[in-house]
Amino acid sequence: MAEKRILTVDDSVSVRSLVSSALRQAGFDVVEAVDGADALDKVGGGFDMVITDINMPNIGGIELLGLLRDRPDTRFMPVIVLTTESQKNLRDKALAAGASGWVVKPFEPTSLVAVVRRFITRT
């Protein structure tokens, strides 16, 4: 079977690298985007999930969520928010915009993989 494809979106090179490494070791195909605008350019390539930060230049995570939910090809795609933000009001805003889940940085790679597997499975 084909690997499940995940688009990870974060303006931090080190976070993208950590996320990508953890997911690749777990058997997922990972593509990186540097912000929401870059993600929108890449997301048409057929992904099974998006993992996004909230605070990014150009298009941030909340706006990206809304734009993904407006597109027929990504409307129902799982989107996990991975962020340093822990305020309840921001989490509520992300969930209202269509986030499937929320993970606060710093995170354990195995915990991130477990959250991803809750939403998509490698069959």
PDB file of C-alpha atoms in Angstrom:
ATOM      1  CA  MET A   1       0.000   0.000   0.000  1.00  0.00           C
ATOM      2  CA  ALA A   2       1.057   3.588  -0.567  1.00  0.00           C
ATOM      3  CA  GLU A   3       2.409   5.611   2.322  1.00  0.00           C
ATOM      4  CA  LYS A   4       0.082   8.181   3.794  1.00  0.00           C
ATOM      5  CA  ARG A   5       1.207  11.713   2.856  1.00  0.00           C
ATOM      6  CA  ILE A   6       1.413  14.481   5.425  1.00  0.00           C
ATOM      7  CA  LEU A   7       2.065  18.170   4.806  1.00  0.00           C
ATOM      8  CA  THR A   8       3.809  19.805   7.770  1.00  0.00           C
ATOM      9  CA  VAL A   9       3.645  23.608   7.946  1.00  0.00           C
ATOM     10  CA  ASP A  10       5.917  25.624  10.229  1.00  0.00           C
ATOM     11  CA  ASP A  11       8.184  28.644   9.762  1.00  0.00           C
ATOM     12  CA  SER A  12      10.788  27.065  12.079  1.00  0.00           C
ATOM     13  CA  VAL A  13      13.305  24.909  10.216  1.00  0.00           C
ATOM     14  CA  SER A  14      14.133  22.951  13.380  1.00  0.00           C
ATOM     15  CA  VAL A  15      10.476  22.148  14.130  1.00  0.00           C
ATOM     16  CA  ARG A  16       9.808  21.086  10.527  1.00  0.00           C
ATOM     17  CA  SER A  17      12.873  18.860  10.690  1.00  0.00           C
ATOM     18  CA  LEU A  18      11.831  17.261  13.991  1.00  0.00           C
ATOM     19  CA  VAL A  19       8.253  16.669  12.825  1.00  0.00           C
ATOM     20  CA  SER A  20       9.380  15.299   9.458  1.00  0.00           C
ATOM     21  CA  SER A  21      11.934  12.981  11.029  1.00  0.00           C
ATOM     22  CA  ALA A  22       9.450  11.544  13.541  1.00  0.00           C
ATOM     23  CA  LEU A  23       6.808  10.970  10.884  1.00  0.00           C
ATOM     24  CA  ARG A  24       9.198   9.477   8.327  1.00  0.00           C
ATOM     25  CA  GLN A  25      10.547   7.056  10.942  1.00  0.00           C
ATOM     26  CA  ALA A  26       6.931   6.015  11.534  1.00  0.00           C
ATOM     27  CA  GLY A  27       6.519   5.274   7.821  1.00  0.00           C
ATOM     28  CA  PHE A  28       4.768   8.383   6.559  1.00  0.00           C
ATOM     29  CA  ASP A  29       5.650  10.390   3.441  1.00  0.00           C
ATOM     30  CA  VAL A  30       6.228  14.005   4.535  1.00  0.00           C
ATOM     31  CA  VAL A  31       6.361  17.259   2.567  1.00  0.00           C
ATOM     32  CA  GLU A  32       7.347  20.498   4.295  1.00  0.00           C
ATOM     33  CA  ALA A  33       5.925  24.006   3.844  1.00  0.00           C
ATOM     34  CA  VAL A  34       7.383  27.189   5.382  1.00  0.00           C
ATOM     35  CA  ASP A  35       4.058  28.988   5.979  1.00  0.00           C
ATOM     36  CA  GLY A  36       0.384  28.908   5.063  1.00  0.00           C
ATOM     37  CA  ALA A  37       0.938  30.415   1.613  1.00  0.00           C
ATOM     38  CA  ASP A  38       3.523  27.735   0.789  1.00  0.00           C
ATOM     39  CA  ALA A  39       1.138  25.091   2.140  1.00  0.00           C
ATOM     40  CA  LEU A  40      -1.671  26.264  -0.143  1.00  0.00           C
ATOM     41  CA  ASP A  41       0.695  26.015  -3.119  1.00  0.00           C
ATOM     42  CA  LYS A  42       1.583  22.419  -2.186  1.00  0.00           C
ATOM     43  CA  VAL A  43      -1.628  20.996  -0.738  1.00  0.00           C
ATOM     44  CA  GLY A  44      -3.121  20.146  -4.131  1.00  0.00           C
ATOM     45  CA  GLY A  45      -0.617  17.297  -4.351  1.00  0.00           C
ATOM     46  CA  GLY A  46      -2.880  14.840  -2.582  1.00  0.00           C
ATOM     47  CA  PHE A  47      -2.256  14.718   1.153  1.00  0.00           C
ATOM     48  CA  ASP A  48      -3.922  12.661   3.867  1.00  0.00           C
ATOM     49  CA  MET A  49      -3.269  15.198   6.648  1.00  0.00           C
ATOM     50  CA  VAL A  50      -1.877  18.660   7.388  1.00  0.00           C
ATOM     51  CA  ILE A  51       0.039  19.549  10.563  1.00  0.00           C
ATOM     52  CA  THR A  52       0.342  23.306  11.011  1.00  0.00           C
ATOM     53  CA  ASP A  53       1.734  25.902  13.366  1.00  0.00           C
ATOM     54  CA  ILE A  54      -0.436  28.897  14.306  1.00  0.00           C
ATOM     55  CA  ASN A  55       1.997  31.835  14.278  1.00  0.00           C
ATOM     56  CA  MET A  56       3.628  32.119  10.843  1.00  0.00           C
ATOM     57  CA  PRO A  57       4.324  34.901   8.348  1.00  0.00           C
ATOM     58  CA  ASN A  58       2.161  35.487   5.265  1.00  0.00           C
ATOM     59  CA  ILE A  59      -0.707  33.111   6.088  1.00  0.00           C
ATOM     60  CA  GLY A  60      -0.929  31.861   9.686  1.00  0.00           C
ATOM     61  CA  GLY A  61      -2.446  28.626  10.898  1.00  0.00           C
ATOM     62  CA  ILE A  62      -5.944  29.875  11.755  1.00  0.00           C
ATOM     63  CA  GLU A  63      -6.326  31.500   8.337  1.00  0.00           C
ATOM     64  CA  LEU A  64      -4.880  28.387   6.678  1.00  0.00           C
ATOM     65  CA  LEU A  65      -7.464  26.228   8.467  1.00  0.00           C
ATOM     66  CA  GLY A  66     -10.294  28.350   7.114  1.00  0.00           C
ATOM     67  CA  LEU A  67      -8.880  28.271   3.585  1.00  0.00           C
ATOM     68  CA  LEU A  68      -8.425  24.494   3.713  1.00  0.00           C
ATOM     69  CA  ARG A  69     -12.003  24.026   4.929  1.00  0.00           C
ATOM     70  CA  ASP A  70     -13.265  26.177   2.022  1.00  0.00           C
ATOM     71  CA  ARG A  71     -11.650  23.891  -0.593  1.00  0.00           C
ATOM     72  CA  PRO A  72     -13.562  20.809  -1.747  1.00  0.00           C
ATOM     73  CA  ASP A  73     -10.358  18.708  -1.919  1.00  0.00           C
ATOM     74  CA  THR A  74      -9.290  19.496   1.664  1.00  0.00           C
ATOM     75  CA  ARG A  75     -12.611  20.214   3.393  1.00  0.00           C
ATOM     76  CA  PHE A  76     -12.584  16.948   5.360  1.00  0.00           C
ATOM     77  CA  MET A  77      -8.828  16.380   5.591  1.00  0.00           C
ATOM     78  CA  PRO A  78      -7.556  16.048   9.169  1.00  0.00           C
ATOM     79  CA  VAL A  79      -5.604  19.131  10.262  1.00  0.00           C
ATOM     80  CA  ILE A  80      -3.566  19.020  13.472  1.00  0.00           C
ATOM     81  CA  VAL A  81      -2.369  22.256  15.060  1.00  0.00           C
ATOM     82  CA  LEU A  82       1.157  21.997  16.508  1.00  0.00           C
ATOM     83  CA  THR A  83       2.008  25.182  18.378  1.00  0.00           C
ATOM     84  CA  THR A  84       3.650  26.776  21.398  1.00  0.00           C
ATOM     85  CA  GLU A  85       0.343  28.535  22.093  1.00  0.00           C
ATOM     86  CA  SER A  86      -1.645  27.045  24.946  1.00  0.00           C
ATOM     87  CA  GLN A  87      -4.352  29.670  25.551  1.00  0.00           C
ATOM     88  CA  LYS A  88      -7.830  28.169  25.600  1.00  0.00           C
ATOM     89  CA  ASN A  89      -9.320  30.984  23.515  1.00  0.00           C
ATOM     90  CA  LEU A  90      -6.807  30.384  20.719  1.00  0.00           C
ATOM     91  CA  ARG A  91      -7.410  26.641  20.857  1.00  0.00           C
ATOM     92  CA  ASP A  92     -11.164  27.252  20.686  1.00  0.00           C
ATOM     93  CA  LYS A  93     -10.638  29.557  17.698  1.00  0.00           C
ATOM     94  CA  ALA A  94      -8.573  26.878  15.902  1.00  0.00           C
ATOM     95  CA  LEU A  95     -11.148  24.182  16.624  1.00  0.00           C
ATOM     96  CA  ALA A  96     -13.927  26.476  15.400  1.00  0.00           C
ATOM     97  CA  ALA A  97     -11.925  27.087  12.202  1.00  0.00           C
ATOM     98  CA  GLY A  98     -11.779  23.344  11.599  1.00  0.00           C
ATOM     99  CA  ALA A  99      -8.777  21.921  13.468  1.00  0.00           C
ATOM    100  CA  SER A 100      -9.052  18.189  14.055  1.00  0.00           C
ATOM    101  CA  GLY A 101      -6.623  18.208  16.982  1.00  0.00           C
ATOM    102  CA  TRP A 102      -4.171  20.303  18.989  1.00  0.00           C
ATOM    103  CA  VAL A 103      -0.625  19.469  20.153  1.00  0.00           C
ATOM    104  CA  VAL A 104       1.454  21.909  22.235  1.00  0.00           C
ATOM    105  CA  LYS A 105       5.199  22.291  21.627  1.00  0.00           C
ATOM    106  CA  PRO A 106       7.526  21.017  22.884  1.00  0.00           C
ATOM    107  CA  PHE A 107       6.215  17.554  22.093  1.00  0.00           C
ATOM    108  CA  GLU A 108       7.442  13.984  22.245  1.00  0.00           C
ATOM    109  CA  PRO A 109       7.834  12.549  18.724  1.00  0.00           C
ATOM    110  CA  THR A 110       6.082   9.318  19.758  1.00  0.00           C
ATOM    111  CA  SER A 111       3.129  11.323  21.082  1.00  0.00           C
ATOM    112  CA  LEU A 112       2.840  13.232  17.808  1.00  0.00           C
ATOM    113  CA  VAL A 113       2.907   9.983  15.824  1.00  0.00           C
ATOM    114  CA  ALA A 114       0.182   8.568  18.104  1.00  0.00           C
ATOM    115  CA  VAL A 115      -2.033  11.620  17.458  1.00  0.00           C
ATOM    116  CA  VAL A 116      -1.455  11.339  13.699  1.00  0.00           C
ATOM    117  CA  ARG A 117      -2.369   7.652  13.745  1.00  0.00           C
ATOM    118  CA  ARG A 118      -5.632   8.468  15.513  1.00  0.00           C
ATOM    119  CA  PHE A 119      -6.697  10.393  12.420  1.00  0.00           C
ATOM    120  CA  ILE A 120      -5.062   8.416   9.617  1.00  0.00           C
ATOM    121  CA  THR A 121      -3.914   4.833   9.537  1.00  0.00           C
ATOM    122  CA  ARG A 122      -1.314   3.091   7.428  1.00  0.00           C
ATOM    123  CA  THR A 123      -3.125   0.187   5.845  1.00  0.00           C
TER     124      THR A 123
END
